[in-house]
Coordinates of C-alpha atoms in Angstrom, one line a residue:
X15 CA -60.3 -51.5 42.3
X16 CA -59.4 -47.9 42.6
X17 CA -56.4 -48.5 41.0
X18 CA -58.3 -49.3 37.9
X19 CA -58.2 -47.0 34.8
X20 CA -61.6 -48.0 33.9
X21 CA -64.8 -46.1 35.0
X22 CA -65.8 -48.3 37.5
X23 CA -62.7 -47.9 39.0
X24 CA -62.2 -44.5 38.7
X25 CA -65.2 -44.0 40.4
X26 CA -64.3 -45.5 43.4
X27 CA -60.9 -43.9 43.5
X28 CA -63.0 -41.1 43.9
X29 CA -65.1 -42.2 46.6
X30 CA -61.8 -43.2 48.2
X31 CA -60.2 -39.9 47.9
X32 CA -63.7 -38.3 49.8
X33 CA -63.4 -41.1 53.0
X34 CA -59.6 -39.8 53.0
X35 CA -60.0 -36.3 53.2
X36 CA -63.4 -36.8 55.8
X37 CA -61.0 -38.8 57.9
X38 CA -58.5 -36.1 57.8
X39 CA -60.1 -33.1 58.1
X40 CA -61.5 -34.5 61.9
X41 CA -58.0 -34.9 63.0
X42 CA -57.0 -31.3 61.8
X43 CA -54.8 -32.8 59.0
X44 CA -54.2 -33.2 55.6
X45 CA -55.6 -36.1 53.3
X46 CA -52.2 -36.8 52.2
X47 CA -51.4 -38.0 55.8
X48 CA -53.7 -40.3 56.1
X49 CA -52.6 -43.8 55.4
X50 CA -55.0 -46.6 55.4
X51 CA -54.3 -50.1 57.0
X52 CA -55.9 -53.3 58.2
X53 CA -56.2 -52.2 61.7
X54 CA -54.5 -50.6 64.5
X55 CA -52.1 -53.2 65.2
X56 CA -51.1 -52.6 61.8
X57 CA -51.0 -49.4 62.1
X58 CA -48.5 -49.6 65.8
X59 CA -46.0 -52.0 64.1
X60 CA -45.6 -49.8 61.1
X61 CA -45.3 -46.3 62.9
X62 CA -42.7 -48.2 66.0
X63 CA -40.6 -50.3 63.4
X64 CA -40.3 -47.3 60.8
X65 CA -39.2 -44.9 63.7
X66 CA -36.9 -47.4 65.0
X67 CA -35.5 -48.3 61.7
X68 CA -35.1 -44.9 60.5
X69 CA -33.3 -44.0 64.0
X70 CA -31.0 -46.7 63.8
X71 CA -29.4 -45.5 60.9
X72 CA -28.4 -42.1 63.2
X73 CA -27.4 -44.2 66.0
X74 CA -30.2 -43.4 67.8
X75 CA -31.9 -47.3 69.3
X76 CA -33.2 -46.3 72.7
X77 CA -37.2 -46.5 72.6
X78 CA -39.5 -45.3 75.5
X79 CA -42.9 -46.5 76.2
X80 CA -45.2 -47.4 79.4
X81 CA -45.9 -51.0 80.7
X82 CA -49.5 -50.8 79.9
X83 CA -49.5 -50.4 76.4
X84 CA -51.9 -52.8 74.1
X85 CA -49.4 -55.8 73.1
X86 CA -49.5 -54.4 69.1
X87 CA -47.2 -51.8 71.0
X88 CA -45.2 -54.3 73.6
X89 CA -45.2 -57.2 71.2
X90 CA -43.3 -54.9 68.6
X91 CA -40.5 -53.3 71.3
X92 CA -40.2 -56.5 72.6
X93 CA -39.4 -57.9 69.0
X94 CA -37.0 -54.9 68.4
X95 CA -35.2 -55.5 71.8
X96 CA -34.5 -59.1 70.3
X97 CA -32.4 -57.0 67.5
X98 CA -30.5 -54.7 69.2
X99 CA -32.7 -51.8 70.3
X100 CA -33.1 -50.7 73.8
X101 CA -36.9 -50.3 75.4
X102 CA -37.2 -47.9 78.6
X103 CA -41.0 -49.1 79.9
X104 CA -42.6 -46.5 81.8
X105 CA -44.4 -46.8 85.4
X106 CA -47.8 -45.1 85.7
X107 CA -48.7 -44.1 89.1
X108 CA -52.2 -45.4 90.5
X109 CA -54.5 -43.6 88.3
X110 CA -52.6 -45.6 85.5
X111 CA -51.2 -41.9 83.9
X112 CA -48.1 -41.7 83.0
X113 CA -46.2 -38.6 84.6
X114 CA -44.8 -36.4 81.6
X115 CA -42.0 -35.5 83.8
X116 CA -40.7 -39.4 83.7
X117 CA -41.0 -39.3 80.1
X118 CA -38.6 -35.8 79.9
X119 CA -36.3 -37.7 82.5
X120 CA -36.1 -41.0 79.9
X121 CA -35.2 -39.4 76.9
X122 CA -31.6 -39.6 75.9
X123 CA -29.8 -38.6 73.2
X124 CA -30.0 -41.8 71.4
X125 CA -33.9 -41.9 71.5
X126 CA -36.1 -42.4 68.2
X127 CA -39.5 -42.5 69.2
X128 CA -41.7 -41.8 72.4
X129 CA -44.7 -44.6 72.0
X130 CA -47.9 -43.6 74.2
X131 CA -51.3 -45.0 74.0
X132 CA -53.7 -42.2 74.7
X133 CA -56.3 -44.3 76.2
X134 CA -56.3 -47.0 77.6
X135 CA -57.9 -50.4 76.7
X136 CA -59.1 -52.1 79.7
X137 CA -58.9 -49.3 82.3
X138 CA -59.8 -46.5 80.4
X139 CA -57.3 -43.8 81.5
X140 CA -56.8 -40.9 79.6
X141 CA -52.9 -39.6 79.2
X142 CA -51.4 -36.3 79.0
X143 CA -51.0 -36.4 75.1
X144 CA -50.1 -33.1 74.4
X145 CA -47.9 -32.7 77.5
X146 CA -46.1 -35.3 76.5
X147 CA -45.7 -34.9 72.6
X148 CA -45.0 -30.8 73.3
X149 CA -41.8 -32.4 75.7
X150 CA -41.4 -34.7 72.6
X151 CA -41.3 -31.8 69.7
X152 CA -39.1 -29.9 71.9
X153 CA -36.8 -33.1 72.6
X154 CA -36.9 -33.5 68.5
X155 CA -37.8 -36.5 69.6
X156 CA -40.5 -38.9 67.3
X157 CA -43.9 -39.0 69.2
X158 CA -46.5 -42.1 68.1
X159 CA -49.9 -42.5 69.9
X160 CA -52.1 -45.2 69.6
X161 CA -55.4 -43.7 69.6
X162 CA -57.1 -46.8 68.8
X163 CA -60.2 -46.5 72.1
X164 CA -59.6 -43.0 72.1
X165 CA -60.4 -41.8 68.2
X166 CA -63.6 -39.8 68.0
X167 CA -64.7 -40.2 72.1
X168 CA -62.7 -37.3 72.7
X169 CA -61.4 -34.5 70.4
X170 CA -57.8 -35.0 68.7
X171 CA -56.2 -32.0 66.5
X172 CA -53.0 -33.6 65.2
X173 CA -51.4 -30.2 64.4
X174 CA -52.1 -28.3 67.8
X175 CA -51.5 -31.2 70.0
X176 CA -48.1 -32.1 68.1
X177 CA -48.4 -35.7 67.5
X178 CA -46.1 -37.2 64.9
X179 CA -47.9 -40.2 64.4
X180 CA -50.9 -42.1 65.1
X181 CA -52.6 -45.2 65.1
X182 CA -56.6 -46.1 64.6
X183 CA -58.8 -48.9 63.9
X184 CA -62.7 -48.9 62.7
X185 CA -64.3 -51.6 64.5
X186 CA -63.8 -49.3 68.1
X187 CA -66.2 -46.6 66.5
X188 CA -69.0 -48.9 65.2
X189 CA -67.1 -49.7 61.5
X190 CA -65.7 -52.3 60.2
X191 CA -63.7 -55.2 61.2
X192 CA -60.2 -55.5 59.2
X193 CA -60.0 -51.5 58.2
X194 CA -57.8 -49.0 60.4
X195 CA -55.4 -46.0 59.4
X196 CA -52.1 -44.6 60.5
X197 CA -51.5 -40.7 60.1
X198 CA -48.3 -39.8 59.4
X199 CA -47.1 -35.8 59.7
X200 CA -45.7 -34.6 56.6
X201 CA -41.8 -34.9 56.9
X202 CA -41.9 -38.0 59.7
X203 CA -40.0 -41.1 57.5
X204 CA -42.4 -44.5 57.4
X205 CA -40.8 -47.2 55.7
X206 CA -43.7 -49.8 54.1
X207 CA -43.4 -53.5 55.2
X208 CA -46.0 -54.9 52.4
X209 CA -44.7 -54.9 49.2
X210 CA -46.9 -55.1 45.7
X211 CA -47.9 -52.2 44.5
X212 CA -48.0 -48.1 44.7
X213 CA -51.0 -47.7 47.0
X214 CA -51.4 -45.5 50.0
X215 CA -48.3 -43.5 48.2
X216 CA -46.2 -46.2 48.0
X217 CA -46.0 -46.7 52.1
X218 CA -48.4 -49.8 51.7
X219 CA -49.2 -52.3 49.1
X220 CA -52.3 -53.8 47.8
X221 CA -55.3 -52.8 46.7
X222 CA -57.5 -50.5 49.0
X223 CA -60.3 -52.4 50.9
X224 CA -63.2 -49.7 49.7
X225 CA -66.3 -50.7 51.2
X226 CA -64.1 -51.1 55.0
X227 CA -62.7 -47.1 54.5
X228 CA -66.2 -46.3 53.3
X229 CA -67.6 -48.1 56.4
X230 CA -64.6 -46.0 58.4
X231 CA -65.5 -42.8 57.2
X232 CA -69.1 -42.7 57.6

């Protein structure tokens, strides 16, 4: 248990620190923005429902995605739409990308978050990331990718490619089952849904499954 004041533990709080900073410094960002989870679905329903959450208390409900998200994504706006938020669900044309244009055109003033997987999981399509967080930045609009099949088979900077937040899971790059991570850019609000403790900066409870971020970072 890293949490642990005793030897053994502080041992592996150290170990735990080095997978956090390896994961980090592949994406171009800092340790202190990478927050481990259980997976990527995890990982979506934190980043959506924090940015939804957090927008609602501006007035701002309306939340834009594409119709060929992984359901960790659709499952979650479709939830949210139950309580009061409103989804836009994006067309892709026939090469299954999502014009960035139709994005600008969807945001509104009221919008929280832009949600865009960057590849997807049964087709394979690649889309315009950075096109579409730069419209996002500019917008001042949240921008949340889930990069769960596209993490380390293509390259990702976090920082040049403006992406707010992003989701990841271990098991699609040869790790572990049950071990994921979501980064978080300093200054985006996440709001933690498991309570229990102080890890992962108080964002999300319980104690740190060490050998699964081990198995992630390696």
């Amino acid at each position: 248990n890293p949490s642990s004041l005793h030897s053994n533990g502080q041992r592996a709080a150290e170990v735990l620190q080095k997978a956090r900073e390896d994961v980090a410094e592949a994406l171009g960002a800092d340790f202190n923005e990478i927050y481990f989870t259980s997976g990527g679905s995890e990982a979506d329903n934190q980043a959506i429902r924090s940015a939804a959450l957090f927008g609602a208390k501006k007035g701002k409900k309306h939340l834009i995605s594409t119709k060929i998200e992984h359901h960790a994504v659709l499952h979650t706006l479709k939830k949210l739409k139950r309580e009061g938020f409103e989804v836009t669900l994006l067309d892709v044309g026939a090469d299954g990308i999502v014009d960035p244009a139709d994005v600008e055109k969807a945001i509104r003033e009221d919008t929280a978050l832009v949600t865009i997987m960057y590849a997807n999981n049964e087709i394979g399509t690649l889309q315009p990331i950075d096109e579409i967080a730069k419209i996002c930045k500019e917008k001042k609009v949240t921008f949340h990718t889930d990069a769960v099949q596209a993490y380390t088979q293509v390259p990702i900077d976090v920082e040049a490619m403006n992406i707010d937040m992003m989701s990841t899971s271990g098991h699609k790059i040869n790790g572990p089952k049950g071990i994921g991570f979501l980064y978080i850019r300093k200054g985006v609000k996440i709001k933690s849904f498991i309570h229990g403790g102080a890890q992962e900066r108080h964002r999300r409870a319980g104690t740190e499954n060490v050998t699964g971020i081990i198995g992630l970072a390696k």
